[in-house]
Coordinates of C-alpha atoms in Angstrom, one line a residue:
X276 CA -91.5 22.7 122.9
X277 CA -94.1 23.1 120.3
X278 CA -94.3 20.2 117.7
X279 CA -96.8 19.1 115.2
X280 CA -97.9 15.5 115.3
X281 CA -99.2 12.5 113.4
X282 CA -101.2 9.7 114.6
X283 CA -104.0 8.9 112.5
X284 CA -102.8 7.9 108.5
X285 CA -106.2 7.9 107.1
X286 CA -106.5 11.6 108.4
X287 CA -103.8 13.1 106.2
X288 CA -102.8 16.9 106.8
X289 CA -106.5 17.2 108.7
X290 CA -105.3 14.5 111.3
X291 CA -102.5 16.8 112.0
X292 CA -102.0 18.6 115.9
X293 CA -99.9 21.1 117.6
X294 CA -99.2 19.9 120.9
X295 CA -96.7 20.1 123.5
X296 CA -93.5 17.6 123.4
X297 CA -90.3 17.5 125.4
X298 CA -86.8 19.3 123.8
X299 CA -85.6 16.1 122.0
X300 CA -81.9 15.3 123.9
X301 CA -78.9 14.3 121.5
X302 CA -78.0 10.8 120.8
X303 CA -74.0 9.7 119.9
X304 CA -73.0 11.4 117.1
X305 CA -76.0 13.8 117.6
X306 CA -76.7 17.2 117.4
X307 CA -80.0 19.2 118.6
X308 CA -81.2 21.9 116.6
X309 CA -83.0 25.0 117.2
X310 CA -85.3 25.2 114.2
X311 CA -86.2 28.8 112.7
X312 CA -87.6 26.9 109.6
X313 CA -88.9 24.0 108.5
X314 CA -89.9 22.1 105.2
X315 CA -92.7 19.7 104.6
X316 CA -93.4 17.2 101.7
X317 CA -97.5 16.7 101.7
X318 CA -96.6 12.8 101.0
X319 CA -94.8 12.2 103.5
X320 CA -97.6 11.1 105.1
X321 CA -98.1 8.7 103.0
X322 CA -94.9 7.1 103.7
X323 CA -94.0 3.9 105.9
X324 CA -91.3 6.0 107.6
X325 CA -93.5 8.5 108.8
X326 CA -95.6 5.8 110.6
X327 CA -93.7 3.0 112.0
X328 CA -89.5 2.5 112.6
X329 CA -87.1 0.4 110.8
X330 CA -88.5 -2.8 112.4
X331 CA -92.0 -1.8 111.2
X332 CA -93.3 -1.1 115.1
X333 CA -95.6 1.9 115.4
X334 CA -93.5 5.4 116.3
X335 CA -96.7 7.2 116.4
X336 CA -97.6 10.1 117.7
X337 CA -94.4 11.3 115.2
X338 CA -93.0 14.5 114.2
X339 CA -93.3 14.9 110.5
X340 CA -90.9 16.9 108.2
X341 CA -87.8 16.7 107.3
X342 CA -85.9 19.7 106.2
X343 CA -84.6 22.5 108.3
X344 CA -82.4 25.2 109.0
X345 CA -81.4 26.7 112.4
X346 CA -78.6 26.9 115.3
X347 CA -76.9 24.1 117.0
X348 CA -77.8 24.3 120.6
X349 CA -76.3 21.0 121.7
X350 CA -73.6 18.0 120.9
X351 CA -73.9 14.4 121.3
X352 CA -70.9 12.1 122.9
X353 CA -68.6 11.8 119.6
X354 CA -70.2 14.7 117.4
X355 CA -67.4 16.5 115.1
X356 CA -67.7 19.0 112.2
X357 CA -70.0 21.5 113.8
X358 CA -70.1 23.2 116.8
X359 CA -73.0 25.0 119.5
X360 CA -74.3 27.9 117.8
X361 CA -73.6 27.2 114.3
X362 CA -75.8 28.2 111.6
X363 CA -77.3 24.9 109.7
X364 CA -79.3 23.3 107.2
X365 CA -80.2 19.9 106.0
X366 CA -82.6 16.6 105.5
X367 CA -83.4 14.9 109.1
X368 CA -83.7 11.0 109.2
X369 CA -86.9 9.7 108.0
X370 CA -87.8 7.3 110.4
X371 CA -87.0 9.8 113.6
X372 CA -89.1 12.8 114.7
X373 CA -88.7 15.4 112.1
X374 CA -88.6 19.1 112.2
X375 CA -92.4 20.7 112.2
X376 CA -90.9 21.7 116.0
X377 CA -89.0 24.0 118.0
X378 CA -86.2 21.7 118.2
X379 CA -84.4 18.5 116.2
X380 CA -82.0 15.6 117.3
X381 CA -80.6 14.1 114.2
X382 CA -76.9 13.1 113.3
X383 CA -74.9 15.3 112.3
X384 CA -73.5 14.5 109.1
X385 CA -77.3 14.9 108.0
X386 CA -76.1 19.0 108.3
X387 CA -74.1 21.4 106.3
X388 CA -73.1 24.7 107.2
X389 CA -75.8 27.6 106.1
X390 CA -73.8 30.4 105.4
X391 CA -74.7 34.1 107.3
X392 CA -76.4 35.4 104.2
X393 CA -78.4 32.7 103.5
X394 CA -82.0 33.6 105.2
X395 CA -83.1 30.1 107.2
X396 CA -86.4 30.2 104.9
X397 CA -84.4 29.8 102.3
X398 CA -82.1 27.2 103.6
X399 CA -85.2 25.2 104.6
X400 CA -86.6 25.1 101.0
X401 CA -83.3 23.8 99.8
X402 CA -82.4 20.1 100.9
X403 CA -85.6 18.1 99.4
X404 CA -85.8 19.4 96.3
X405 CA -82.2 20.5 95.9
X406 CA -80.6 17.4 96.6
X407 CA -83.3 15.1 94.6
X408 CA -82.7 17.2 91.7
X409 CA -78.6 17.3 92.4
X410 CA -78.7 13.4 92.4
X411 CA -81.3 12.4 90.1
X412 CA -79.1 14.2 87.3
X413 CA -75.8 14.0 88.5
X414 CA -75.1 10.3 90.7
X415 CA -78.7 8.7 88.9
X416 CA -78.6 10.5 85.5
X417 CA -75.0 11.1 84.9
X418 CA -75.9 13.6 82.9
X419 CA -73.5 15.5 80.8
X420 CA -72.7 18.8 78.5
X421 CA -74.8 18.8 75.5
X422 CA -77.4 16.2 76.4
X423 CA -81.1 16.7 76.9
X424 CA -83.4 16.6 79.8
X425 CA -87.3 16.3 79.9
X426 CA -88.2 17.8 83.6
X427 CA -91.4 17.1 84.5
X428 CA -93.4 19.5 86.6
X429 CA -90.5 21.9 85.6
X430 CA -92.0 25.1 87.9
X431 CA -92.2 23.2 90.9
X432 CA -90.4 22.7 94.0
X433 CA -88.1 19.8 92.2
X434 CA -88.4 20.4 88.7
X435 CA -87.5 24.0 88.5
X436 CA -84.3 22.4 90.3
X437 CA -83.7 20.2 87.9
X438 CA -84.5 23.4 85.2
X439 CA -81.5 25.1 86.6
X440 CA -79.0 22.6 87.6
X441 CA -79.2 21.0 84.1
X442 CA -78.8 24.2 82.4
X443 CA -75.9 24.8 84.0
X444 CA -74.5 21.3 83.4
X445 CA -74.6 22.5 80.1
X446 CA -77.7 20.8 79.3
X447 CA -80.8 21.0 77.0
X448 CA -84.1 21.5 79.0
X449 CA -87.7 20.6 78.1
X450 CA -90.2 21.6 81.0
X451 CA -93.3 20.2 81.4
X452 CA -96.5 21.1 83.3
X453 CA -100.0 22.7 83.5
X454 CA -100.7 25.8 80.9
X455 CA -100.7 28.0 84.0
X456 CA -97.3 26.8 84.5
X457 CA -95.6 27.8 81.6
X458 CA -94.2 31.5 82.0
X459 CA -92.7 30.1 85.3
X460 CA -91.3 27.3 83.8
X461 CA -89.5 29.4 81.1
X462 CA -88.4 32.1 84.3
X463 CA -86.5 29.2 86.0
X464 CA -84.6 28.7 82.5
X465 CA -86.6 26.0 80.5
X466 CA -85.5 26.2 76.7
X467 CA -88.9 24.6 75.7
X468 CA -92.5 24.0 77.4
X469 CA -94.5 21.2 77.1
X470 CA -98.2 21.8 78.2
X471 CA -99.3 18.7 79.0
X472 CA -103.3 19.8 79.1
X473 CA -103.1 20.8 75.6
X474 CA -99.8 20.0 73.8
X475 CA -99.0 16.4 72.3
X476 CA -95.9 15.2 74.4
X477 CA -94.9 12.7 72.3
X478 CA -93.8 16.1 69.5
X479 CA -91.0 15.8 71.8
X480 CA -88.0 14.6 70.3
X481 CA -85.8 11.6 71.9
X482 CA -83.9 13.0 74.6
X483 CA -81.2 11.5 76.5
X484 CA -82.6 11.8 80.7
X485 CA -86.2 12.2 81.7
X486 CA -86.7 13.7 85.4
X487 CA -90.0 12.4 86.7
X488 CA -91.8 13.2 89.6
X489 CA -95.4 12.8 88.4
X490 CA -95.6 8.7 87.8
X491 CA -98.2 7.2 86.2
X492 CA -99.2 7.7 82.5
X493 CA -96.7 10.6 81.9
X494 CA -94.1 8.5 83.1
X495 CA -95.2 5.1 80.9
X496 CA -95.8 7.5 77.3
X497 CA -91.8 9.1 78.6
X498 CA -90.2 6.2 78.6
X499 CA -91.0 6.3 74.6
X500 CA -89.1 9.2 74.6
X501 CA -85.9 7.9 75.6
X502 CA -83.1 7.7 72.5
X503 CA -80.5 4.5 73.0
X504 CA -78.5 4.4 76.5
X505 CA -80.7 7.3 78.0
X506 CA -82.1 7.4 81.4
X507 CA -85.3 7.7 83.3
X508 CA -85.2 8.6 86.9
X509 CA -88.7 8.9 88.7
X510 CA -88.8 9.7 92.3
X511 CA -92.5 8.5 92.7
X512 CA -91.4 4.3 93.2
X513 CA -90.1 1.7 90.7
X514 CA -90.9 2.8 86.7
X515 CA -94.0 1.1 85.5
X516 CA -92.2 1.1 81.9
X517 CA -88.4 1.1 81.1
X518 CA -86.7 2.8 78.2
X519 CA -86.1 0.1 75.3
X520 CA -82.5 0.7 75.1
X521 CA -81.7 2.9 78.7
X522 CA -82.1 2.2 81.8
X523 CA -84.9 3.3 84.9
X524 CA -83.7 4.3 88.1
X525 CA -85.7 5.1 91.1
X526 CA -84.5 6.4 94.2
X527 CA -84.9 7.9 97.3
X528 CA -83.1 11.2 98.5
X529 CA -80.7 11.0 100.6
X530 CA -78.6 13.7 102.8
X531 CA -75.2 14.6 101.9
X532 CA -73.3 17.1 103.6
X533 CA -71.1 18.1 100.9
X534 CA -74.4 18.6 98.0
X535 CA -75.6 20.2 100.5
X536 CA -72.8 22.7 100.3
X537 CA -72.9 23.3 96.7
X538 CA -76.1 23.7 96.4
X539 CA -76.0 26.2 99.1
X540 CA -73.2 27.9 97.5
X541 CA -75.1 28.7 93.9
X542 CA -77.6 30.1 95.7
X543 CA -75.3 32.7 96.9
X544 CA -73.6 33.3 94.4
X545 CA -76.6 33.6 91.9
X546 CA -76.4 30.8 89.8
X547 CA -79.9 29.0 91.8
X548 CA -83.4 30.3 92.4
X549 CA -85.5 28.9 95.2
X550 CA -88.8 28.0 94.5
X551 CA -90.7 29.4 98.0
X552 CA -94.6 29.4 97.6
X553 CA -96.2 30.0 101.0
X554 CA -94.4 30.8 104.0
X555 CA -96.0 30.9 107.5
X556 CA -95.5 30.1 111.2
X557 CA -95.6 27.1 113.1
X558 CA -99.0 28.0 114.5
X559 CA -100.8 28.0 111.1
X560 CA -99.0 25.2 109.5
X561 CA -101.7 22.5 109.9
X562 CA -103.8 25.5 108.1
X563 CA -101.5 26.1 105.6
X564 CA -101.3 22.1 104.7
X565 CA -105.3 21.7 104.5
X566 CA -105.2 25.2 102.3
X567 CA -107.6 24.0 98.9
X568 CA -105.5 26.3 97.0
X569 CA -103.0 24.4 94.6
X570 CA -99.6 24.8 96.2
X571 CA -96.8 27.1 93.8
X572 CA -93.5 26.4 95.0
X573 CA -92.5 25.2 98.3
X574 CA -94.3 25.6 101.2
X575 CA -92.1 26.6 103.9
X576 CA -92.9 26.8 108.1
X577 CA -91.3 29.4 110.0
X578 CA -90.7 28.4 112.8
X579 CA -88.9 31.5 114.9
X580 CA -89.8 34.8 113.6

């Protein structure tokens, strides 16, 4: 099968190749999965995961990415809940080969169901950002109705996510990004922008959950903005600077079969956007990765026409 690999971490997306690698052959509780599309995080390779396994021993050359949609095409001894030729989506295991490939063996509960209607770009763009968003404001966050939320990076892949997600929670959204960001932060349902090139971020008021995925001094001046017994959850490592009177939470994503449905489910029925950006096929991938243009939305790999 066709596969892009990793094996030199210094050379980021450039040390990227697409080379030939045998069909992957399901494990217990496995499934393989023809892939039509694939997702891809540009940090990932930045990650431990995508370099070593669990007992830190080099798994290199490795398969990076870790969202798809496709069709079962095999079961592993003891699989249940889906069946060959099924229709699927979801968030492969970080420390196996991922899905910038023809084919995926990952476990099965890893998968959910991607309904007929549901194009398998768009399933692809979903898992990442859809579940980090679902469970930094729902299982980290715990937001509820009438609270307020400060989403960084609110037109990206994540953020404009969280925009929606929150909004329908019944919550109170201030987006935050570049100027050029703004009208697309408002599209996705943002009830206030923050331009963080030219506005004063600390005009904001106290809210009760920042959503950050940008780190750094953004996250250290947010914290500020956190009223008593709110909550900052960063996806980009442990906060630098809690709230005074909240709490910081930092987490990894992690796949669940039924978020994955109900996330899947809004997008059919209207009530979630995806955020696509660039879509192209497995063949220009590695060019589409080393593109110098600043990425708007997800980038998404198709992998079958």
């Amino acid at each position: 099968m066709k596969a892009i690999v990793v094996t030199d971490q210094a050379a980021g997306t450039a040390g990227m190749k697409l080379v030939q690698r045998p069909e992957p052959q399901a494990a217990i509780n496995d499934v393989v999965v023809e892939i039509h599309a694939s997702g891809f995080v540009p940090t990932e390779l930045t990650w431990p995961s995508t370099w070593t396994d669990r007992v830190d021993g080099d798994r290199t050359p490795s398969i990076p990415g870790h969202e798809l949609a496709g069709v079962v095409t095999a079961l592993g001894y003891g699989t249940t809940g889906l069946s060959v030729g099924q229709r699927v989506f979801g968030l492969a295991d970080w420390y196996r080969d991922g899905t910038l490939a023809e084919y995926v063996a990952m476990e099965a509960r890893n998968l959910a169901p991607l309904p007929g209607d549901i194009d398998f770009t768009v399933g692809a763009s979903l898992p990442i950002s859809g579940l980090t968003a679902w469970q930094g404001l729902f299982q980290h966050g715990r937001l509820q109705a009438g609270q307020s939320v400060l989403a960084h990076g609110a037109a990206g892949a994540v953020g404009s996510m969280v925009t929606q997600l929150a909004r329908e929670a019944g919550a109170y959204v201030i987006g935050t990004g570049r100027s050029a960001d703004r009208q697309k932060a408002l599209d996705f349902g943002t009830n206030e922008f923050v331009d963080l090139e030219n506005d004063t971020l600390e005009d904001v008021r106290a809210v009760d959950l920042v959503f950050d995925v940008i780190g750094g001094d953004i996250q250290k001046r947010s914290a500020a903005l956190i009223r008593a017994g709110g909550t900052l959850v960063t996806v980009v490592g442990p906060a630098e600077t809690r709230p005074v009177d909240g709490l910081a939470v930092d987490f990894v994503v992690e796949a669940d079969r039924a978020q994955l449905s109900e996330i899947v489910q809004r997008v059919r029925d209207g009530r979630l956007r995806t955020n696509i950006g660039k879509v192209a096929p497995l063949d220009e991938a590695i060019a589409a990765f080393n593109s110098t243009e600043r990425r708007a939305g997800k980038t998404v790999i198709r992998v079958r026409p």
